[in-house]
Structure formats: C-alpha cells, structure tokens
Short mmCIF file of C-alpha atoms in Angstrom, two decimals:
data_model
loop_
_atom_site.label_atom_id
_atom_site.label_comp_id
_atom_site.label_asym_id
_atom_site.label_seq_id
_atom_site.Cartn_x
_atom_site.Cartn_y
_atom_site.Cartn_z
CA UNK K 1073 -35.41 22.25 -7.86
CA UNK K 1074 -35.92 18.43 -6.32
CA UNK K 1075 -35.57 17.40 -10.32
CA UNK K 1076 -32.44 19.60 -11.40
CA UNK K 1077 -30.85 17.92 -7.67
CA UNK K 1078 -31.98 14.23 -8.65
CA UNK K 1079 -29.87 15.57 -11.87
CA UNK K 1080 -26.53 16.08 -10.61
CA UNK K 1081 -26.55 13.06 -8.15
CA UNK K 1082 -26.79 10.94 -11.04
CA UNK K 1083 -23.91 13.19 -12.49
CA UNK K 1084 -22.31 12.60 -9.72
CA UNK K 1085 -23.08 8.82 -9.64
CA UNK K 1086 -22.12 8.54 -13.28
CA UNK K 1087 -18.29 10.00 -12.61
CA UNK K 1088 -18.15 7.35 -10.10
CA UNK K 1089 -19.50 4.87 -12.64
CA UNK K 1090 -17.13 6.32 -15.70
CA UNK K 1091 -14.54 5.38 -13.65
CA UNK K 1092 -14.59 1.99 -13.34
CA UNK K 1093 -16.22 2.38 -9.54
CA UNK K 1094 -19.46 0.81 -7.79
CA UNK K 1095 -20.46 3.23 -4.43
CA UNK K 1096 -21.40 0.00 -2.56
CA UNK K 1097 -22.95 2.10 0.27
CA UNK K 1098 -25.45 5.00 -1.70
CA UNK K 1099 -28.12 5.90 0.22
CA UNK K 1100 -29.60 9.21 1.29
CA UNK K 1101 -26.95 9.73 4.38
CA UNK K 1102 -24.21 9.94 1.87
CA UNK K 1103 -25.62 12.48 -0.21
CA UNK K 1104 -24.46 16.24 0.47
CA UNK K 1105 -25.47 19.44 -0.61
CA UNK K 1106 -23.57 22.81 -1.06
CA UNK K 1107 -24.46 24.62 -3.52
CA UNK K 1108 -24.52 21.71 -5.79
CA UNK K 1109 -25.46 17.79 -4.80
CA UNK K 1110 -22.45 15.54 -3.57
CA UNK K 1111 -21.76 11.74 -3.30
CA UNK K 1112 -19.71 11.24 -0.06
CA UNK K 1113 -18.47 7.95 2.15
CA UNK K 1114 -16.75 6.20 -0.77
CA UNK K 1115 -15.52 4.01 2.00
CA UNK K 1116 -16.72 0.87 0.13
CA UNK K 1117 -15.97 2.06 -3.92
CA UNK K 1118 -14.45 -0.47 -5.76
CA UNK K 1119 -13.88 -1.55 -8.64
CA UNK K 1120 -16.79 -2.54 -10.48
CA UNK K 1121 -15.37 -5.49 -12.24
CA UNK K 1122 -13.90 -6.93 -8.72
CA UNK K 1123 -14.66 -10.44 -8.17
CA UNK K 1124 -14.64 -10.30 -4.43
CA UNK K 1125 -17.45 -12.26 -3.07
CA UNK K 1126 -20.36 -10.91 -0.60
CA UNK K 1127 -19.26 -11.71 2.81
CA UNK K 1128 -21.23 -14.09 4.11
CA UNK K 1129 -21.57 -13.25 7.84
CA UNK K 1130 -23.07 -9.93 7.18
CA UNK K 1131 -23.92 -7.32 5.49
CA UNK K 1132 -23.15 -4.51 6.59
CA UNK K 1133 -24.94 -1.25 4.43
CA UNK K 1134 -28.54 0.33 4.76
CA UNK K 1135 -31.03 -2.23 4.08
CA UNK K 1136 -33.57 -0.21 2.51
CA UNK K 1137 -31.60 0.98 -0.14
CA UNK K 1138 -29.72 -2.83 -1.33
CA UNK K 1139 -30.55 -4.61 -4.53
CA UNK K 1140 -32.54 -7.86 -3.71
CA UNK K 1141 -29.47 -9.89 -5.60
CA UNK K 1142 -26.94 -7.97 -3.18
CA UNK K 1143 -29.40 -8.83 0.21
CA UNK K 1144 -28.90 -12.67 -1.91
CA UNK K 1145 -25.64 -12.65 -1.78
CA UNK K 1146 -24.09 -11.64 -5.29
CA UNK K 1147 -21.38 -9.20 -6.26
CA UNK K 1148 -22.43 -5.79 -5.74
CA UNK K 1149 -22.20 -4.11 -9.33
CA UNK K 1150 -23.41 -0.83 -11.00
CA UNK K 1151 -27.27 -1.45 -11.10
CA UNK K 1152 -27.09 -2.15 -7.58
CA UNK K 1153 -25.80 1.27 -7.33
CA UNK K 1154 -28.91 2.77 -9.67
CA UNK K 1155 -30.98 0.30 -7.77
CA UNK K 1156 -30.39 2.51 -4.84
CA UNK K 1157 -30.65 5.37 -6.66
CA UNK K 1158 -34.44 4.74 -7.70
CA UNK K 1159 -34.83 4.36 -3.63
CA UNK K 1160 -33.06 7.86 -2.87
CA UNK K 1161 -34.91 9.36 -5.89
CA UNK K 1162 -38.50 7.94 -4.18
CA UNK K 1163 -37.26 9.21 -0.47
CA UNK K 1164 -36.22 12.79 -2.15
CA UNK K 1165 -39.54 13.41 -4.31
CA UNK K 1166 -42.02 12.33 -1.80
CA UNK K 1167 -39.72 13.20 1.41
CA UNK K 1168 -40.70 9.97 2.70
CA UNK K 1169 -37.66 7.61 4.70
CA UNK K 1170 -37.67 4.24 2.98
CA UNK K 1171 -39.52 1.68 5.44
CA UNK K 1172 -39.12 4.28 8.06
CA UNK K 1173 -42.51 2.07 9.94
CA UNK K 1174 -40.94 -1.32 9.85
CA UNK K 1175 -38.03 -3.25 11.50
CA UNK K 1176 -34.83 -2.91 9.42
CA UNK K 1177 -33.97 -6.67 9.93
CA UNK K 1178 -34.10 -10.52 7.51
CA UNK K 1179 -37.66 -9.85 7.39
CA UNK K 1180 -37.59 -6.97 5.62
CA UNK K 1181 -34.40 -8.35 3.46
CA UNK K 1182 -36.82 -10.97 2.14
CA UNK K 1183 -39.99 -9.43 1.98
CA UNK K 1184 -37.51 -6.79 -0.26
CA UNK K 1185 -36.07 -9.63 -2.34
CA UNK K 1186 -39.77 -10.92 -2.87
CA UNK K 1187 -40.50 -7.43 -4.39
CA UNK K 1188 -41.63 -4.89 -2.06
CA UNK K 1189 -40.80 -1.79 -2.65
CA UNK K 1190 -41.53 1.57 -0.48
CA UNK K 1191 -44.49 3.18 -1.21
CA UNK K 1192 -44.61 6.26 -4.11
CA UNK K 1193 -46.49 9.07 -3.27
CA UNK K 1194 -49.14 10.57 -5.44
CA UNK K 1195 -47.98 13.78 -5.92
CA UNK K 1196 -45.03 12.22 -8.40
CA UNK K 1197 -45.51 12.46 -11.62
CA UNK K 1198 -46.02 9.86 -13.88
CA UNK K 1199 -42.59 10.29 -15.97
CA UNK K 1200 -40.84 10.30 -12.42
CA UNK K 1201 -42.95 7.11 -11.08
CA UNK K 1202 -41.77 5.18 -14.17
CA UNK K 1203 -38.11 6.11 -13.52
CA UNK K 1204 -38.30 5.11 -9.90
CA UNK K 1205 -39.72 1.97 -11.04
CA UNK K 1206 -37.15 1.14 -13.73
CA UNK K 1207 -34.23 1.80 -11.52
CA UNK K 1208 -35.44 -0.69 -8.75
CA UNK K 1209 -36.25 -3.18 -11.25
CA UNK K 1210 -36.37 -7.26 -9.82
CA UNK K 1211 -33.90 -8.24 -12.76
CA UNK K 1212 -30.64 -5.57 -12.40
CA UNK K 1213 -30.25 -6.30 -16.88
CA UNK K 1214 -33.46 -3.92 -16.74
CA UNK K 1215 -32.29 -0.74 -15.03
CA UNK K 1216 -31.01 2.06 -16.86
CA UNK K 1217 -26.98 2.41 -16.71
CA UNK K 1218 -26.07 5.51 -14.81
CA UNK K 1219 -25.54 7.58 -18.29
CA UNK K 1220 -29.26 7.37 -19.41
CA UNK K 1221 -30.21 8.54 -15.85
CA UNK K 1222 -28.14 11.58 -16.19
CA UNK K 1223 -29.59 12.43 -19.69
CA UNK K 1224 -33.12 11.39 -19.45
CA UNK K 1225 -33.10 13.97 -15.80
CA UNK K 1226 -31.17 16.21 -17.57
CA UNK K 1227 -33.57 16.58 -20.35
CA UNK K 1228 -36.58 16.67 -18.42
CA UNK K 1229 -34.32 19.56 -16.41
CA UNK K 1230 -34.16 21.49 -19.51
CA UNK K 1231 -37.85 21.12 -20.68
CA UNK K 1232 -39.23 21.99 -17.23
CA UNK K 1233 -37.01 25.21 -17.20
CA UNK K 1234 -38.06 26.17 -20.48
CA UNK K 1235 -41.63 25.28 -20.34
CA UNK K 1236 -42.37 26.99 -17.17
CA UNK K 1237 -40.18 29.44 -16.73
CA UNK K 1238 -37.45 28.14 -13.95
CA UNK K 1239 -40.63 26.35 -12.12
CA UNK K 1240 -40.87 23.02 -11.30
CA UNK K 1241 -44.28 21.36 -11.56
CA UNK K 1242 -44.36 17.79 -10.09
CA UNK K 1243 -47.37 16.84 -10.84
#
C-alpha cells in the first residue's frame, strides 16, 4: 500500500504543480490521510514563476526536507518541491524521520548542501532507491518534474497489483 500512497501524493503534488504552484513547505507533517493521501498547509504556495527573493534573515521551513540551492539562498521552484518529495518518499518507505539523531541547525544546512543525504534502508528496493536518489539530486535540472513521478509510481502501482495479486513486495 506504502507504493500506491507515494502514488497519489505525487498526484496530489502534480495538481499543485499543473497549476502554476510551488508547496514551499512539503514535508511529512503536511501530508494527510483519509481514505486517500492529502497535501495540506499551502500556507507558503506560490506561484512558481514568482521572482520573490529568499529572505535573507531566515528560513523558516523544515530543514531536513529543503533543496541545498533553497538552504543557499535561491528561489524556491518546483524541484525543490520533488526534492522534498524524494525525502518524504525515503521517511515513508523505511519509516525512518529524516536526521531524526542530529541537531536541526547551519550545521546540518551545510553538511546537506555538501551532499548528505539521510540514510536508505535496505529493505527498499532497488527501483525505489533510484527514485529517491533522482528526486534529491545536487543539480535541481536532474530531478524528475512532478508528472514523471506520478506515472513512473503509477506504473509500478499497476504492475505490482497485477503481478502479485493486490500485494506489495518491497523488496
């Protein structure tokens, strides 16, 4: 079920996308289920094309789930958003709170815009791993947009359905 979820949050994050939005806040707090997965706090949406400039006293969002070039200072846009994604997709498969041992403060901003990453458990499967990994990308021009996300989880919703008759294997 964790993959057919991960599917329609990415819907969900692709509506918000279609319309010309960025989240600006998407992280695991904001993500509510009933029945079916929900994006909530749209607080901070925007426009995506918005030229409004990071403030520069603060930032005020959950760290673990930024895009190094946000935590540097540039305009949030919609691969920061998928950026975060790839973090709440990590946190949901291997129910594991991003950086959940380690100070949220600037050392963890710059050890985060040097590359670290939380850790990926085991159990994920490859094909999810590689996912993960694309959406938190270094260089935003290599994530997926939030349209391939949606099809490529989707898809593997559909063949995991079919293939094992409405069972999820992980692994």
């Amino acid at each position: 079920m964790k993959l057919y979820d991960l599917s329609k949050i990415a819907d969900g994050l692709l509506d918000i996308h279609n319309a010309g939005k960025v989240h600006k806040d998407f992280h695991s707090g904001n993500i509510l289920e009933g029945g079916k997965m929900f994006i909530s706090d749209l607080g901070m949406c925007q426009p995506a094309n918005n030229e409004e400039k990071s403030d520069k006293k603060g930032v005020y969002r959950v760290l673990p789930y930024m895009a190094p070039e946000v935590l540097r200072g540039y305009q949030y846009t919609k691969a920061a958003d998928i950026y975060s994604f790839g973090i709440i997709m990590n946190e949901f498969l291997s129910e594991e709170i991003p950086f959940n041992d380690v100070p949220h403060d600037h050392i963890l901003a710059i050890k985060i815009c040097k590359g670290l990453r939380p850790k990926i458990s085991e159990d994920i499967s490859k094909f999810l791993v590689d996912l993960i990994m694309k959406c938190w990308d270094a260089k935003a021009e290599n994530r997926p947009y939030a349209k391939e996300l949606y099809q490529t989880l989707n898809k593997w919703c559909a063949t995991e359905f079919n293939d094992h008759d409405d069972e999820f294997i992980l692994k």
